[in-house]
Amino acid sequence: MGERVTPDWIAVDWGTTNLRAYAMQGATVLARAQSDDGMGKLSADGFEPALLALIGAWVEPDPVPVIACGMVGSRQGWVEAPYRTVPCTPLAETLTRAPTARPLDVRVVSGLSQANPADVMRGEETQVAGFLALNPGWDGVLCMPGTHTKWVHLSAGEVVSFQTFMSGELFALISTQSVLRHSLDSEGWDADAFADAVSNAMSRPEALAARLFGLRAGNLLQGTQTPVTRATLSGLLIGAELAAARPYWLGQNIAILGLGDQARAYKEALRPQGVEAMLVDTEKATLAGLTAAYRNTKALT
Amino acid sequence: MGERVTPDWIAVDWGTTNLRAYAMQGATVLARAQSDDGMGKLSADGFEPALLALIGAWVEPDPVPVIACGMVGSRQGWVEAPYRTVPCTPLAETLTRAPTARPLDVRVVSGLSQANPADVMRGEETQVAGFLALNPGWDGVLCMPGTHTKWVHLSAGEVVSFQTFMSGELFALISTQSVLRHSLDSEGWDADAFADAVSNAMSRPEALAARLFGLRAGNLLQGTQTPVTRATLSGLLIGAELAAARPYWLGQNIAILGLGDQARAYKEALRPQGVEAMLVDTEKATLAGLTAAYRNTKALT
């Protein structure tokens, strides 16, 4: 439950698996709350109760505007906030109002789409907007690691193009559900094995297909240790991604969203290519983006 | 339950998920039986009861030899039948006796291993032996599609080298458990989309990483039909495999084990490369291999 605070507005980051809310005064966070009521487990009429369960105390006695981004705006979400097509600014001037039973003012940020090659994002556009608000005039490529990693080309305040990779989801599936799970049952990491695998997959992208089963066999026959196998799998996946994303990072100014293990792995993978990427705090970018969306919408009402 | 027959011996193909038994008279099948008591769900003392539940009627009153291949011989199986290292013939002259409580004579075929690159097989060595028994003097490469597809180089009756690919398991994981499952929920197939995807991934193996998420986005934005998406995913995975397995098929005499959809997909993928592969009946090869193993072991006792 939220604390007793009196915010001007409420920022909400509502993804597939988590719901995070922030009681805001301008750009300042007064309080935080979160739950696992992600979009993925809610039906259409479940969003309003899930939100009120978390932030009910913040919207009484007077409802304050709620600005939400993420999968809450998908077709399976609370309300469909239509995709905007790149090239465009990351945020529109209008948001999509969610239907509510109680007197609530909930507005949802639109995602972005790209016609060719076909691609979509929801939630990341807000982080892009926040990153640009924190780094005005920045041109280059933002790498946004996650279950689905996005590479986003930014120029003159607009998203020019972007591309999504499933490497994070593939790592999770392969390491927990495939035959390799038996050889990957710990959290260890071997930095040299990672670097070797990235290099191998970048120079020969077919190495990803060629080497996967060998990780299991190496463990069976040669007793290869789990941290080596784990880092090699990650390196093969990220190396294959970097081979495919070359137009995004070659000769570009690169920022990586995130400060954790996955973001650092991308940074390490790019370094031998002569790319020194900057790491950026994800929550700060999200909040700066939602704040920008709130200021946009406030100007309109 | 098995029928009332009086076999000379019993052939058993015992994999991770299935147990198949054949009452044999020489190389002739008198009766078949099968259950889902695969190695994967049995503990060490569960193998004998699982086998007797299926073929009890065939081993009374006199026990006859049982020759088994597959994961039943792994460390987690009934008895560990040690790997033999390639290059070598597919079958050894000795089999490994399984421990039994009742007077049963169960012998298990050894798998094959390769030191560099590390690789292993269990079960396929018996199919290789059977294929060679049915095609004496055959030299070339046997492609064995499955959850884990094996490419096996055969020369002068020996396995020279082999390589395993996880494309089948990746297709199953991605199509049933990843975000792409929403775009792949039927059984349809588009042959042109498959051929295009194979060609794309063979010429640019990084296409596998680059294009996966686009399959989802194409379905969302352009309404791409499920049969196209499904065949494209399969084509990208098989194309990446063919790019990596090029030394196995380029300029080689190729046979593919299987008559079903997966085997035909490999055949279609190889055709534009000028490779006309022969399709081979898997069950026939397995039985011919177990028969060869039975004759070997009989000569020794």
Coordinates of C-alpha atoms in Angstrom, one line a residue, chain B residues 39-150:
Chain B
M39 CA 14.0 -42.7 -19.4
G40 CA 13.2 -39.1 -18.3
K41 CA 10.5 -40.1 -15.9
L42 CA 12.1 -43.3 -14.4
S43 CA 14.4 -43.6 -11.4
A44 CA 17.0 -46.3 -11.3
D45 CA 14.7 -49.0 -10.0
G46 CA 11.9 -48.1 -12.3
F47 CA 13.3 -49.5 -15.5
E48 CA 12.8 -53.3 -14.9
P49 CA 9.1 -52.9 -13.9
A50 CA 8.5 -50.5 -16.8
L51 CA 10.0 -53.0 -19.3
L52 CA 8.1 -56.0 -17.7
A53 CA 4.8 -54.1 -17.8
L54 CA 5.3 -53.8 -21.5
I55 CA 6.9 -57.1 -22.6
G56 CA 6.3 -59.5 -19.6
A57 CA 4.3 -61.8 -21.8
W58 CA 7.2 -62.1 -24.3
V59 CA 9.8 -63.3 -21.7
E60 CA 7.8 -66.2 -20.2
P61 CA 8.3 -69.0 -19.6
D62 CA 11.9 -68.6 -20.9
P63 CA 13.7 -65.3 -20.8
V64 CA 15.0 -64.2 -24.2
P65 CA 17.8 -61.6 -24.8
V66 CA 16.7 -58.0 -24.8
I67 CA 18.8 -55.6 -26.7
A68 CA 18.2 -51.9 -25.9
C69 CA 19.5 -48.6 -27.3
G70 CA 19.0 -45.0 -26.4
M71 CA 19.0 -42.9 -23.2
V72 CA 18.4 -46.1 -21.2
G73 CA 22.2 -46.3 -21.3
S74 CA 22.9 -42.9 -20.0
R75 CA 24.2 -42.1 -16.5
Q76 CA 20.6 -41.3 -15.5
G77 CA 19.4 -44.5 -17.2
W78 CA 19.1 -48.2 -16.2
V79 CA 22.9 -48.8 -16.6
E80 CA 25.6 -46.5 -17.9
A81 CA 26.9 -47.9 -21.2
P82 CA 30.2 -46.0 -21.6
Y83 CA 30.6 -43.8 -24.7
R84 CA 32.9 -45.0 -27.4
T85 CA 35.1 -42.4 -29.1
V86 CA 34.9 -41.6 -32.8
P87 CA 36.4 -42.5 -35.3
C88 CA 35.0 -46.0 -34.7
T89 CA 32.3 -48.4 -36.0
P90 CA 28.8 -47.4 -34.8
L91 CA 28.4 -50.6 -32.8
A92 CA 30.9 -52.3 -30.4
E93 CA 31.2 -56.0 -30.1
T94 CA 30.2 -55.9 -26.5
L95 CA 27.1 -54.5 -24.9
T96 CA 26.6 -53.4 -21.2
R97 CA 24.5 -55.8 -19.1
A98 CA 21.7 -54.1 -17.0
P99 CA 21.3 -55.2 -13.4
T100 CA 18.0 -57.1 -12.9
A101 CA 16.1 -58.5 -10.0
R102 CA 14.4 -61.2 -12.1
P103 CA 16.3 -63.6 -14.5
L104 CA 16.3 -61.2 -17.4
D105 CA 19.1 -60.7 -20.0
V106 CA 19.1 -57.0 -20.9
R107 CA 22.0 -55.6 -22.8
V108 CA 22.4 -51.9 -23.7
V109 CA 24.2 -50.4 -26.7
S110 CA 26.9 -47.8 -26.0
G111 CA 26.6 -44.2 -27.3
L112 CA 29.4 -42.4 -29.2
S113 CA 31.4 -39.4 -28.1
Q114 CA 33.7 -37.0 -29.9
A115 CA 36.4 -35.0 -28.1
N116 CA 36.8 -32.0 -30.3
P117 CA 34.4 -30.4 -30.8
A118 CA 32.8 -32.0 -27.8
D119 CA 29.7 -34.0 -28.8
V120 CA 27.7 -37.1 -27.8
M121 CA 25.0 -39.4 -29.2
R122 CA 22.9 -42.2 -27.7
G123 CA 20.5 -44.1 -29.8
E124 CA 21.5 -42.6 -33.1
E125 CA 24.6 -44.9 -33.3
T126 CA 22.2 -47.8 -33.6
Q127 CA 20.3 -46.1 -36.4
V128 CA 23.6 -45.4 -38.1
A129 CA 24.5 -49.1 -37.8
G130 CA 21.1 -50.1 -39.2
F131 CA 21.4 -47.7 -42.1
L132 CA 24.8 -49.2 -43.0
A133 CA 23.4 -52.7 -42.7
L134 CA 20.6 -51.8 -45.1
N135 CA 23.0 -49.9 -47.4
P136 CA 26.3 -51.8 -47.3
G137 CA 29.4 -49.8 -48.4
W138 CA 27.5 -46.5 -48.3
D139 CA 29.9 -43.5 -47.7
G140 CA 28.6 -40.0 -47.1
V141 CA 26.7 -38.0 -44.5
L142 CA 23.6 -39.1 -42.6
C143 CA 21.4 -36.2 -41.4
M144 CA 19.3 -37.3 -38.5
P145 CA 16.6 -34.7 -37.7
G146 CA 15.0 -34.6 -34.3
T147 CA 14.9 -32.5 -31.1
H148 CA 18.7 -32.6 -31.5
T149 CA 19.6 -33.1 -35.1
K150 CA 22.8 -35.0 -35.8

